[in-house]
């Protein structure tokens, strides 16, 4: 939960600082996300290939263990980790993610962030990852965020 | 007791690998931070994918951070990926590095003949590691002396398979993080009994056989050496199907042509709906009073992720005829200006590039599309680059 007062300032950020949240995207949440975005529901039409996001049988026919979370939802989860961490006055300048393995429905995910550079005020470089309970990192990425300083 | 040196022998950077997010200077800073926490890392080897950084000069960074930066190469062969150290011009002249199925015996022999050394990369991974090719095709190991068995990007099961192969066939093993992002560097290392300060030193040290894979935790003074994995007692990880290998046909004229692919009307309601779906609680996006009185933009703005809700046409089609499954491999988002309620965002897409590579799931074709998002005033508010992968799959049995 981001409160208006929970602002992070560049002055307080340290190299190596870690932060995390957890999330286990359920089938219901995936359907809700798909309904809110471009994939389905808005005009009654479904995008091609969308069934692997909602239907385990279809996912297995495509070589996947069970239904998968869409990449855009995985990206949205990691983006929320960043916006939660940086607070309302921070700004994401760049976010670069790569999807290395499927995120499956009900995976117990750790959303991980780590400060890799904070020496060029007021920009902070972050490494980001989703880690599942099997120790795999299906999403990895980086972000550059701009934070306010206490003097501004 | 010799003085050891510790190197990460498998690192990718933004200078030479399309899928890397770590910069060379970022890696140096990270090593500095690791050292401050008591870990021992002397340097690393840049092993870019199919790309040898012939003209790169890292001497200033090396001196500034007291980090030895060496250069190698990761190429793709018919038995998986191979790391090459001590790369010479003569070696590079013998191969087309963009080829994803180089003959492995030629690669290992050429490395040796030209003063370098080749190592089987992430040997335990499906398709792109050596183990599967030994198990399934019984390929000859006559020219292979070293494999990367401790790989930071592989699962314990995959690394265990690699150590089992090394034990069964008397192969030496190294460790490398396979870092694509800064914080991964040093996760797995190779401990040498000699000091290594140049590419030539590295080749000599590898040829000596006096080295072993370690985890970064093992480098702390007084640390108890961690147990290296065996596949015998580790469950396999997520299966991702098996691939075939049809020839690839495509229309290259589609590359670089930018077209309008759709628009997104941003409203207070659409922002609220998006935030509700993502459980977004940042007041900049959901609290009108706070955003007007305390926020930096004089009112609510949209989370940049709202661009994902635009229903866009796919844009120029390179008409690639390969595979039967397509999925999202990565997204790079750059933000330039805030997106506000009332904005109409137009999207313009072009196919930036098409290339192929091999991964855990076999042969893949990547299509990179760049989309520029512009508001009603003609101001670019953001840009994305989306990588789409095409591959062939085989269904899993019930």
Short mmCIF file of C-alpha atoms in Angstrom, two decimals:
data_model
loop_
_atom_site.label_atom_id
_atom_site.label_comp_id
_atom_site.label_asym_id
_atom_site.label_seq_id
_atom_site.Cartn_x
_atom_site.Cartn_y
_atom_site.Cartn_z
CA UNK A 1 0.00 0.00 0.00
CA UNK A 2 1.45 3.34 -1.04
CA UNK A 3 0.45 6.16 1.23
CA UNK A 4 0.90 9.76 0.20
CA UNK A 5 3.50 10.06 2.93
CA UNK A 6 5.48 6.96 1.97
CA UNK A 7 7.87 8.74 -0.32
CA UNK A 8 11.37 7.46 -1.00
CA UNK A 9 14.10 10.05 -1.44
CA UNK A 10 17.33 9.68 -3.37
CA UNK A 11 19.25 10.69 -0.26
CA UNK A 12 18.13 7.55 1.58
CA UNK A 13 18.86 4.99 -1.15
CA UNK A 14 21.87 2.72 -0.74
CA UNK A 15 23.63 0.50 -3.27
CA UNK A 16 22.64 -3.10 -2.60
CA UNK A 17 19.32 -2.18 -0.95
CA UNK A 18 16.77 -4.92 -1.54
CA UNK A 19 12.98 -4.80 -1.50
CA UNK A 20 10.29 -7.31 -2.26
CA UNK A 21 6.60 -8.09 -2.31
CA UNK A 22 4.77 -11.33 -2.96
CA UNK A 23 1.93 -12.29 -5.25
CA UNK A 24 0.34 -15.55 -6.39
CA UNK A 25 -1.65 -14.69 -9.52
CA UNK A 26 -4.81 -16.79 -9.51
CA UNK A 27 -6.84 -17.81 -12.52
CA UNK A 28 -9.49 -15.31 -11.46
CA UNK A 29 -6.96 -12.49 -11.30
CA UNK A 30 -5.61 -13.39 -14.72
CA UNK A 31 -9.13 -13.29 -16.16
CA UNK A 32 -9.75 -9.94 -14.46
CA UNK A 33 -6.53 -8.55 -15.90
CA UNK A 34 -7.34 -9.82 -19.38
CA UNK A 35 -10.76 -8.28 -19.13
CA UNK A 36 -9.28 -4.90 -18.22
CA UNK A 37 -6.73 -4.91 -20.99
CA UNK A 38 -6.74 -5.37 -24.68
CA UNK A 39 -6.85 -9.13 -24.72
CA UNK A 40 -10.50 -9.90 -24.19
CA UNK A 41 -13.83 -8.66 -23.03
CA UNK A 42 -13.77 -5.06 -24.16
CA UNK A 43 -15.47 -5.72 -27.47
CA UNK A 44 -16.46 -9.33 -27.00
CA UNK A 45 -13.58 -10.58 -29.14
CA UNK A 46 -10.65 -12.60 -27.93
CA UNK A 47 -7.10 -12.25 -29.20
CA UNK A 48 -5.66 -15.26 -31.01
CA UNK A 49 -3.78 -17.60 -28.69
CA UNK A 50 -5.32 -16.16 -25.55
CA UNK A 51 -6.68 -19.50 -24.35
CA UNK A 52 -3.29 -20.56 -23.02
CA UNK A 53 -3.74 -17.82 -20.42
CA UNK A 54 -7.01 -19.27 -19.14
CA UNK A 55 -7.27 -22.92 -20.12
CA UNK A 56 -4.90 -25.58 -18.78
CA UNK A 57 -5.81 -28.09 -21.49
CA UNK A 58 -5.00 -25.54 -24.19
CA UNK A 59 -1.76 -24.63 -22.39
CA UNK A 60 -0.72 -28.29 -22.26
CA UNK A 61 -1.45 -28.69 -25.94
CA UNK A 62 1.11 -25.91 -26.45
CA UNK A 63 3.75 -27.67 -24.36
CA UNK A 64 3.13 -25.73 -21.14
CA UNK A 65 2.51 -27.31 -17.75
CA UNK A 66 -0.65 -25.32 -17.05
CA UNK A 67 -2.26 -22.00 -17.93
CA UNK A 68 0.22 -19.14 -17.96
CA UNK A 69 0.11 -15.54 -16.82
CA UNK A 70 0.38 -13.10 -19.75
CA UNK A 71 3.66 -11.28 -20.04
CA UNK A 72 1.96 -7.90 -19.83
CA UNK A 73 0.53 -8.89 -16.43
CA UNK A 74 3.94 -10.06 -15.20
CA UNK A 75 5.34 -6.73 -16.33
CA UNK A 76 2.52 -4.90 -14.58
CA UNK A 77 3.28 -6.77 -11.33
CA UNK A 78 6.94 -5.83 -11.45
CA UNK A 79 6.03 -2.26 -12.38
CA UNK A 80 3.83 -2.05 -9.30
CA UNK A 81 6.72 -3.27 -7.15
CA UNK A 82 8.72 -0.32 -8.46
CA UNK A 83 5.97 2.26 -8.06
CA UNK A 84 5.25 1.01 -4.54
CA UNK A 85 8.93 1.26 -3.65
CA UNK A 86 9.63 4.68 -5.13
CA UNK A 87 6.50 6.45 -3.89
CA UNK A 88 4.24 8.93 -5.66
CA UNK A 89 6.90 11.49 -6.48
CA UNK A 90 9.18 9.00 -8.17
CA UNK A 91 9.11 8.43 -11.90
CA UNK A 92 9.93 5.34 -13.93
CA UNK A 93 12.18 6.49 -16.75
CA UNK A 94 12.97 3.09 -18.22
CA UNK A 95 11.75 -0.41 -17.54
CA UNK A 96 13.25 -3.32 -19.45
CA UNK A 97 12.04 -6.84 -18.75
CA UNK A 98 12.67 -10.17 -20.36
CA UNK A 99 10.48 -13.21 -19.98
CA UNK A 100 12.70 -16.25 -19.55
CA UNK A 101 10.23 -18.92 -18.47
CA UNK A 102 6.46 -19.08 -18.19
CA UNK A 103 4.75 -17.72 -15.08
CA UNK A 104 2.07 -20.27 -14.26
CA UNK A 105 -1.27 -19.66 -12.57
CA UNK A 106 -0.97 -19.87 -8.78
CA UNK A 107 2.83 -19.68 -8.81
CA UNK A 108 3.93 -18.24 -5.50
CA UNK A 109 5.98 -15.32 -6.71
CA UNK A 110 8.46 -13.15 -4.93
CA UNK A 111 8.68 -9.74 -6.61
CA UNK A 112 12.30 -8.71 -6.08
CA UNK A 113 14.04 -5.39 -6.48
CA UNK A 114 17.65 -4.45 -5.81
CA UNK A 115 19.48 -1.14 -6.12
CA UNK A 116 22.51 -1.54 -8.39
CA UNK A 117 23.51 2.09 -8.83
CA UNK A 118 22.55 5.21 -6.94
CA UNK A 119 25.50 7.41 -7.59
CA UNK A 120 24.13 9.67 -10.28
CA UNK A 121 21.56 11.85 -8.57
CA UNK A 122 18.69 11.66 -8.77
CA UNK A 123 18.58 8.48 -10.86
CA UNK A 124 18.54 5.02 -9.33
CA UNK A 125 19.20 1.81 -11.26
CA UNK A 126 17.34 -1.30 -10.19
CA UNK A 127 17.56 -4.98 -11.00
CA UNK A 128 14.15 -6.65 -10.90
CA UNK A 129 12.96 -10.23 -10.92
CA UNK A 130 9.99 -12.47 -10.35
CA UNK A 131 11.06 -15.64 -8.53
CA UNK A 132 8.82 -18.66 -8.20
CA UNK A 133 8.76 -21.28 -5.45
CA UNK A 134 10.98 -23.53 -7.58
CA UNK A 135 13.75 -20.96 -7.41
CA UNK A 136 13.37 -20.05 -11.08
CA UNK A 137 13.31 -16.46 -12.23
CA UNK A 138 10.79 -16.34 -15.07
CA UNK A 139 11.07 -12.56 -15.42
CA UNK A 140 14.19 -10.49 -15.02
CA UNK A 141 14.70 -6.86 -15.80
CA UNK A 142 16.07 -3.48 -14.99
CA UNK A 143 14.61 -0.08 -14.30
CA UNK A 144 15.88 3.45 -14.05
CA UNK A 145 13.83 5.64 -11.78
CA UNK A 146 14.03 9.29 -10.88
CA UNK A 147 13.58 10.10 -7.21
CA UNK A 148 13.18 13.44 -5.49
CA UNK A 149 15.93 14.66 -3.22
CA UNK A 150 15.18 16.08 0.20
CA UNK A 151 16.55 19.44 -0.83
CA UNK A 152 14.11 19.83 -3.72
CA UNK B 1 48.64 -22.59 0.07
CA UNK B 2 48.42 -20.69 -3.24
CA UNK B 3 46.71 -17.33 -3.42
CA UNK B 4 43.50 -17.85 -5.36
CA UNK B 5 41.87 -15.57 -7.87
CA UNK B 6 38.14 -15.56 -8.58
CA UNK B 7 36.58 -14.82 -11.94
CA UNK B 8 33.09 -14.83 -13.32
CA UNK B 9 33.69 -16.51 -16.66
CA UNK B 10 30.25 -15.92 -18.20
CA UNK B 11 28.87 -12.38 -18.34
CA UNK B 12 26.72 -10.53 -20.89
CA UNK B 13 26.47 -6.76 -21.16
CA UNK B 14 24.47 -4.14 -23.00
CA UNK B 15 27.58 -3.53 -25.11
CA UNK B 16 27.21 -6.77 -26.99
CA UNK B 17 24.20 -8.91 -26.04
CA UNK B 18 20.68 -8.08 -27.15
CA UNK B 19 19.09 -9.63 -24.07
CA UNK B 20 21.35 -8.10 -21.42
CA UNK B 21 20.42 -5.27 -19.08
CA UNK B 22 23.72 -4.89 -17.23
CA UNK B 23 26.31 -2.31 -18.24
CA UNK B 24 30.03 -2.95 -17.90
CA UNK B 25 30.39 -0.09 -15.44
CA UNK B 26 27.37 -1.38 -13.53
CA UNK B 27 29.12 -4.74 -13.15
CA UNK B 28 32.26 -2.99 -11.88
CA UNK B 29 30.25 -1.07 -9.29
CA UNK B 30 28.53 -4.27 -8.24
CA UNK B 31 31.88 -6.01 -7.72
CA UNK B 32 32.95 -3.07 -5.59
CA UNK B 33 29.81 -3.51 -3.49
CA UNK B 34 30.40 -7.27 -3.21
CA UNK B 35 33.95 -6.69 -2.03
CA UNK B 36 32.68 -4.26 0.60
CA UNK B 37 30.56 -7.13 1.91
CA UNK B 38 33.53 -9.45 2.22
CA UNK B 39 33.28 -11.35 -1.05
CA UNK B 40 36.27 -11.95 -3.30
CA UNK B 41 35.81 -11.23 -7.01
CA UNK B 42 38.83 -10.27 -9.08
CA UNK B 43 37.20 -9.82 -12.44
CA UNK B 44 34.94 -11.15 -15.13
CA UNK B 45 34.90 -12.21 -18.76
CA UNK B 46 32.47 -10.61 -21.20
CA UNK B 47 31.12 -13.50 -23.26
CA UNK B 48 28.63 -11.75 -25.50
CA UNK B 49 26.20 -13.79 -27.59
CA UNK B 50 27.63 -14.39 -31.07
CA UNK B 51 29.55 -11.14 -30.78
CA UNK B 52 33.21 -10.53 -29.99
CA UNK B 53 33.86 -6.99 -28.77
CA UNK B 54 37.00 -6.59 -30.80
CA UNK B 55 37.41 -2.85 -30.40
CA UNK B 56 36.08 -2.37 -26.89
CA UNK B 57 38.50 -0.79 -24.46
CA UNK B 58 37.70 -1.20 -20.79
CA UNK B 59 41.09 -0.22 -19.39
CA UNK B 60 39.80 2.98 -17.80
CA UNK B 61 36.98 1.15 -16.01
CA UNK B 62 39.34 -1.62 -15.05
CA UNK B 63 41.72 0.83 -13.46
CA UNK B 64 39.01 2.93 -11.81
CA UNK B 65 37.39 -0.04 -10.08
CA UNK B 66 40.43 -2.35 -9.83
CA UNK B 67 38.53 -5.04 -11.71
CA UNK B 68 40.08 -7.25 -14.40
CA UNK B 69 37.82 -7.22 -17.46
CA UNK B 70 38.53 -9.87 -20.07
CA UNK B 71 36.80 -10.73 -23.32
CA UNK B 72 35.55 -14.04 -24.63
CA UNK B 73 32.62 -15.15 -26.70
CA UNK B 74 29.52 -17.33 -26.47
CA UNK B 75 28.59 -19.01 -29.73
CA UNK B 76 25.96 -21.51 -30.75
CA UNK B 77 26.89 -24.95 -32.04
CA UNK B 78 25.21 -28.20 -32.91
CA UNK B 79 25.72 -29.40 -29.32
CA UNK B 80 24.59 -26.20 -27.62
CA UNK B 81 26.29 -23.00 -26.59
CA UNK B 82 30.06 -22.84 -26.27
CA UNK B 83 32.22 -20.31 -24.44
CA UNK B 84 35.50 -19.41 -26.10
CA UNK B 85 38.36 -17.74 -24.24
CA UNK B 86 41.53 -16.31 -25.75
CA UNK B 87 39.72 -15.47 -28.97
CA UNK B 88 42.05 -14.59 -31.85
CA UNK B 89 41.37 -13.05 -35.26
CA UNK B 90 42.27 -16.36 -36.83
CA UNK B 91 39.50 -18.04 -34.87
CA UNK B 92 36.95 -15.37 -35.84
CA UNK B 93 37.87 -15.68 -39.51
CA UNK B 94 36.96 -19.35 -39.52
CA UNK B 95 33.34 -18.97 -38.42
CA UNK B 96 30.17 -17.02 -39.14
CA UNK B 97 29.22 -16.08 -35.57
CA UNK B 98 25.57 -15.53 -36.52
CA UNK B 99 25.25 -19.23 -37.41
CA UNK B 100 23.26 -20.93 -34.64
CA UNK B 101 24.46 -24.42 -35.47
CA UNK B 102 28.23 -24.30 -35.90
CA UNK B 103 29.94 -27.73 -35.99
CA UNK B 104 31.15 -28.19 -32.44
CA UNK B 105 34.23 -30.27 -33.18
CA UNK B 106 35.49 -27.54 -35.53
CA UNK B 107 34.90 -24.91 -32.85
CA UNK B 108 36.72 -26.78 -30.10
CA UNK B 109 39.62 -27.69 -32.38
CA UNK B 110 39.90 -24.17 -33.83
CA UNK B 111 39.97 -22.61 -30.38
CA UNK B 112 42.81 -24.92 -29.39
CA UNK B 113 44.71 -24.41 -32.65
CA UNK B 114 44.51 -20.60 -32.44
CA UNK B 115 45.76 -20.28 -28.88
CA UNK B 116 42.45 -20.22 -27.09
CA UNK B 117 40.21 -22.70 -25.35
CA UNK B 118 36.54 -23.66 -25.69
CA UNK B 119 34.20 -24.70 -22.89
CA UNK B 120 30.72 -26.22 -23.10
CA UNK B 121 28.36 -23.57 -21.67
CA UNK B 122 25.53 -24.28 -19.18
CA UNK B 123 26.00 -27.93 -19.96
CA UNK B 124 22.96 -29.17 -18.09
CA UNK B 125 20.33 -27.09 -19.86
CA UNK B 126 17.93 -28.67 -22.32
CA UNK B 127 18.84 -28.19 -25.99
CA UNK B 128 21.57 -25.59 -25.49
CA UNK B 129 23.71 -27.67 -23.13
CA UNK B 130 25.96 -30.62 -23.79
CA UNK B 131 24.32 -33.19 -21.51
CA UNK B 132 21.23 -33.74 -23.63
CA UNK B 133 23.30 -34.22 -26.78
CA UNK B 134 25.42 -36.85 -25.02
CA UNK B 135 22.35 -38.60 -23.63
CA UNK B 136 20.34 -38.57 -26.85
CA UNK B 137 22.95 -38.70 -29.60
CA UNK B 138 25.98 -40.06 -27.80
CA UNK B 139 28.15 -37.36 -29.32
CA UNK B 140 31.92 -37.67 -28.98
CA UNK B 141 33.62 -35.77 -26.16
CA UNK B 142 37.05 -36.29 -27.69
CA UNK B 143 37.81 -32.58 -28.06
CA UNK B 144 35.99 -31.35 -24.97
CA UNK B 145 37.90 -31.06 -21.73
CA UNK B 146 35.96 -28.46 -19.75
CA UNK B 147 32.28 -27.71 -19.22
CA UNK B 148 30.48 -24.97 -17.34
CA UNK B 149 28.68 -27.05 -14.72
CA UNK B 150 27.89 -24.31 -12.20
CA UNK B 151 25.86 -21.77 -14.14
CA UNK B 152 24.01 -18.96 -12.39
CA UNK B 153 21.15 -19.00 -14.87
CA UNK B 154 20.52 -22.74 -14.63
CA UNK B 155 18.45 -24.55 -12.05
CA UNK B 156 20.10 -26.83 -9.49
CA UNK B 157 18.74 -29.78 -11.44
CA UNK B 158 20.34 -28.56 -14.65
CA UNK B 159 23.65 -27.90 -12.91
CA UNK B 160 23.41 -31.29 -11.24
CA UNK B 161 23.10 -32.98 -14.63
CA UNK B 162 26.23 -31.16 -15.77
CA UNK B 163 28.27 -32.22 -12.73
CA UNK B 164 27.09 -35.80 -13.20
CA UNK B 165 28.28 -35.72 -16.83
CA UNK B 166 31.66 -34.29 -15.77
CA UNK B 167 32.09 -36.98 -13.13
CA UNK B 168 31.13 -39.75 -15.55
CA UNK B 169 33.51 -38.59 -18.28
CA UNK B 170 36.38 -37.01 -16.37
CA UNK B 171 35.69 -33.46 -17.54
CA UNK B 172 36.88 -30.38 -15.68
CA UNK B 173 34.28 -27.85 -14.58
CA UNK B 174 34.04 -24.08 -14.28
CA UNK B 175 31.52 -21.68 -12.77
CA UNK B 176 29.98 -18.61 -14.36
CA UNK B 177 26.98 -16.51 -13.45
CA UNK B 178 25.67 -16.11 -17.03
CA UNK B 179 24.81 -12.63 -15.79
CA UNK B 180 22.55 -10.55 -17.97
CA UNK B 181 21.75 -8.14 -15.13
CA UNK B 182 24.10 -6.41 -12.73
CA UNK B 183 23.13 -8.13 -9.50
CA UNK B 184 23.62 -11.59 -11.00
CA UNK B 185 27.34 -11.12 -11.56
CA UNK B 186 29.44 -13.30 -9.31
CA UNK B 187 26.64 -15.64 -8.32
CA UNK B 188 28.85 -18.44 -9.67
CA UNK B 189 32.59 -18.09 -10.14
CA UNK B 190 35.71 -20.02 -11.00
CA UNK B 191 38.50 -20.24 -8.45
CA UNK B 192 41.97 -20.33 -9.99
CA UNK B 193 45.15 -21.31 -8.22
CA UNK B 194 46.99 -18.72 -10.32
CA UNK B 195 46.60 -14.98 -10.72
CA UNK B 196 44.79 -14.03 -13.93
CA UNK B 197 45.33 -10.59 -15.42
CA UNK B 198 44.99 -11.09 -19.16
CA UNK B 199 43.21 -13.24 -21.73
CA UNK B 200 46.47 -15.17 -22.16
CA UNK B 201 46.69 -15.78 -18.41
CA UNK B 202 43.13 -17.05 -18.48
CA UNK B 203 43.84 -19.56 -21.25
CA UNK B 204 46.99 -20.73 -19.43
CA UNK B 205 45.05 -21.11 -16.19
CA UNK B 206 42.31 -23.11 -17.87
CA UNK B 207 44.82 -25.33 -19.66
CA UNK B 208 46.60 -25.97 -16.36
CA UNK B 209 43.53 -27.62 -14.93
CA UNK B 210 44.06 -25.92 -11.57
CA UNK B 211 40.64 -24.38 -11.07
CA UNK B 212 37.21 -25.26 -9.75
CA UNK B 213 33.69 -23.80 -9.70
CA UNK B 214 32.54 -21.98 -6.56
CA UNK B 215 29.61 -19.94 -5.40
CA UNK B 216 30.23 -16.36 -4.33
CA UNK B 217 29.48 -17.29 -0.72
CA UNK B 218 32.49 -19.62 -0.85
CA UNK B 219 34.87 -16.69 -1.42
CA UNK B 220 34.42 -15.11 1.99
CA UNK B 221 37.26 -15.64 4.38
CA UNK B 222 36.66 -18.75 6.47
CA UNK B 223 33.59 -19.77 4.44
CA UNK B 224 32.66 -23.43 4.39
CA UNK B 225 32.67 -24.65 0.78
CA UNK B 226 29.12 -25.31 -0.45
CA UNK B 227 28.15 -28.71 -1.79
CA UNK B 228 27.92 -28.87 -5.58
CA UNK B 229 24.70 -30.34 -6.98
CA UNK B 230 23.96 -33.72 -8.50
CA UNK B 231 20.76 -34.35 -10.45
CA UNK B 232 20.05 -37.54 -8.55
CA UNK B 233 18.00 -35.94 -5.81
CA UNK B 234 16.69 -32.76 -7.44
CA UNK B 235 13.32 -32.55 -9.20
CA UNK B 236 13.31 -31.41 -12.83
CA UNK B 237 12.06 -27.89 -13.52
CA UNK B 238 9.29 -26.59 -15.77
CA UNK B 239 9.10 -28.41 -19.09
CA UNK B 240 8.57 -26.17 -22.06
CA UNK B 241 7.97 -28.56 -24.89
CA UNK B 242 10.22 -29.71 -27.67
CA UNK B 243 11.02 -28.06 -30.94
CA UNK B 244 11.65 -28.92 -34.51
CA UNK B 245 13.57 -26.97 -37.11
CA UNK B 246 11.90 -25.81 -40.32
CA UNK B 247 13.59 -23.34 -42.61
CA UNK B 248 12.65 -19.72 -41.97
CA UNK B 249 11.00 -17.61 -44.64
CA UNK B 250 10.22 -13.92 -44.20
CA UNK B 251 9.58 -10.60 -45.94
CA UNK B 252 12.50 -8.34 -45.03
CA UNK B 253 10.92 -5.31 -46.71
CA UNK B 254 8.63 -4.92 -43.68
CA UNK B 255 11.54 -3.99 -41.44
CA UNK B 256 11.79 -0.28 -40.61
CA UNK B 257 8.40 0.80 -41.98
CA UNK B 258 6.46 2.76 -39.30
CA UNK B 259 2.66 2.71 -39.46
CA UNK B 260 -0.20 4.01 -37.31
CA UNK B 261 -1.63 1.02 -35.44
CA UNK B 262 -4.31 2.51 -33.22
CA UNK B 263 -5.25 4.98 -30.52
CA UNK B 264 -6.03 4.96 -26.84
CA UNK B 265 -8.38 7.43 -25.20
CA UNK B 266 -7.25 7.90 -21.61
CA UNK B 267 -9.95 8.83 -19.14
CA UNK B 268 -10.32 9.06 -15.38
CA UNK B 269 -12.39 5.88 -15.58
CA UNK B 270 -9.88 3.93 -17.66
CA UNK B 271 -7.11 4.89 -15.21
CA UNK B 272 -9.28 3.80 -12.28
CA UNK B 273 -10.12 0.47 -13.94
CA UNK B 274 -6.49 -0.26 -14.67
CA UNK B 275 -5.44 0.57 -11.11
CA UNK B 276 -8.19 -1.60 -9.68
CA UNK B 277 -7.09 -4.61 -11.73
CA UNK B 278 -3.49 -4.23 -10.61
CA UNK B 279 -4.29 -3.27 -7.01
CA UNK B 280 -2.35 -0.09 -7.70
CA UNK B 281 -2.42 2.22 -4.69
CA UNK B 282 -0.13 5.06 -5.69
CA UNK B 283 -2.05 8.29 -4.93
CA UNK B 284 -0.57 9.90 -8.02
CA UNK B 285 -2.83 7.63 -10.05
CA UNK B 286 -5.89 7.22 -7.83
CA UNK B 287 -6.23 10.16 -5.41
CA UNK B 288 -7.40 13.26 -7.29
CA UNK B 289 -7.18 15.55 -4.27
CA UNK B 290 -3.66 14.47 -3.38
CA UNK B 291 -2.53 14.61 -7.00
CA UNK B 292 -3.87 18.15 -7.40
CA UNK B 293 -2.52 19.54 -4.17
CA UNK B 294 0.65 17.52 -3.55
CA UNK B 295 1.55 15.74 -6.77
CA UNK B 296 4.18 16.97 -9.21
CA UNK B 297 1.85 17.20 -12.20
CA UNK B 298 -1.07 19.21 -10.84
CA UNK B 299 -3.47 16.30 -11.13
CA UNK B 300 -3.85 12.59 -11.66
CA UNK B 301 -1.75 10.96 -14.33
CA UNK B 302 -1.93 7.44 -15.73
CA UNK B 303 0.50 4.65 -14.79
CA UNK B 304 2.71 4.04 -17.80
CA UNK B 305 1.42 0.48 -17.91
CA UNK B 306 -1.92 1.79 -19.14
CA UNK B 307 -0.40 1.71 -22.60
CA UNK B 308 -0.82 -2.07 -22.37
CA UNK B 309 -4.57 -1.56 -22.53
CA UNK B 310 -4.48 -0.06 -26.01
CA UNK B 311 -6.01 -2.38 -28.56
CA UNK B 312 -3.55 -2.07 -31.39
CA UNK B 313 -3.22 -3.60 -34.79
CA UNK B 314 -0.04 -5.64 -35.13
CA UNK B 315 1.58 -3.33 -37.69
CA UNK B 316 3.90 -4.35 -40.51
CA UNK B 317 4.08 -8.11 -40.89
CA UNK B 318 7.40 -9.66 -41.89
CA UNK B 319 5.40 -12.81 -42.70
CA UNK B 320 7.72 -15.17 -40.93
CA UNK B 321 6.88 -18.76 -41.59
CA UNK B 322 8.30 -20.58 -38.64
CA UNK B 323 6.92 -22.44 -35.67
CA UNK B 324 3.44 -22.87 -34.33
CA UNK B 325 3.58 -20.86 -31.12
CA UNK B 326 4.33 -17.25 -30.42
CA UNK B 327 4.92 -15.63 -27.06
CA UNK B 328 6.15 -12.44 -25.53
CA UNK B 329 9.90 -12.52 -24.77
CA UNK B 330 10.51 -9.07 -23.41
CA UNK B 331 9.48 -5.45 -23.22
CA UNK B 332 11.50 -2.31 -22.90
CA UNK B 333 9.54 0.78 -21.88
CA UNK B 334 10.85 4.31 -21.97
CA UNK B 335 8.73 7.16 -20.60
CA UNK B 336 9.14 10.73 -21.75
CA UNK B 337 6.10 12.74 -20.63
CA UNK B 338 3.13 12.12 -18.32
CA UNK B 339 -0.06 10.62 -19.72
CA UNK B 340 -3.08 12.55 -18.45
CA UNK B 341 -6.83 11.96 -18.40
CA UNK B 342 -8.27 13.37 -21.60
CA UNK B 343 -5.23 12.49 -23.67
CA UNK B 344 -5.61 10.59 -26.91
CA UNK B 345 -2.52 8.53 -27.50
CA UNK B 346 -1.66 7.45 -31.02
CA UNK B 347 0.61 4.46 -31.50
CA UNK B 348 3.03 4.00 -34.40
CA UNK B 349 4.78 0.67 -34.82
CA UNK B 350 7.68 -0.59 -36.87
CA UNK B 351 9.46 -3.92 -37.04
CA UNK B 352 12.91 -3.04 -35.76
CA UNK B 353 14.67 -6.35 -36.32
CA UNK B 354 14.28 -10.08 -36.81
CA UNK B 355 16.85 -12.62 -35.66
CA UNK B 356 17.11 -16.19 -34.50
CA UNK B 357 18.83 -17.90 -31.61
CA UNK B 358 18.61 -21.05 -29.57
CA UNK B 359 17.40 -21.42 -26.01
CA UNK B 360 16.25 -24.07 -23.54
CA UNK B 361 13.32 -24.81 -25.81
CA UNK B 362 15.41 -25.03 -28.98
CA UNK B 363 15.41 -22.84 -32.07
CA UNK B 364 13.56 -19.54 -31.82
CA UNK B 365 12.90 -16.56 -34.07
CA UNK B 366 12.70 -13.14 -32.40
CA UNK B 367 10.73 -10.26 -33.89
CA UNK B 368 11.39 -6.89 -32.22
CA UNK B 369 8.71 -4.23 -32.73
CA UNK B 370 9.19 -0.64 -31.60
CA UNK B 371 6.08 1.38 -30.86
CA UNK B 372 6.09 5.13 -30.37
CA UNK B 373 3.23 6.63 -28.39
CA UNK B 374 2.34 10.24 -29.16
CA UNK B 375 -0.35 12.44 -27.61
CA UNK B 376 -2.83 14.78 -29.30
CA UNK B 377 -0.24 17.57 -29.25
CA UNK B 378 2.27 15.47 -31.14
CA UNK B 379 4.42 14.95 -28.04
CA UNK B 380 5.96 11.51 -27.66
CA UNK B 381 4.96 10.26 -24.21
CA UNK B 382 6.57 6.83 -24.30
CA UNK B 383 8.08 4.15 -26.48
CA UNK B 384 8.15 0.41 -26.14
CA UNK B 385 10.14 -2.35 -27.76
CA UNK B 386 8.45 -5.71 -27.63
CA UNK B 387 10.21 -8.94 -28.52
CA UNK B 388 7.99 -11.70 -29.81
CA UNK B 389 9.33 -15.23 -30.04
CA UNK B 390 8.16 -17.83 -32.49
CA UNK B 391 8.91 -21.48 -31.86
CA UNK B 392 7.68 -24.96 -32.55
CA UNK B 393 6.19 -26.99 -29.76
CA UNK B 394 5.20 -30.51 -28.92
CA UNK B 395 2.27 -31.04 -26.58
CA UNK B 396 2.90 -32.51 -23.14
CA UNK B 397 1.31 -35.87 -22.45
CA UNK B 398 -1.50 -35.94 -19.91
#
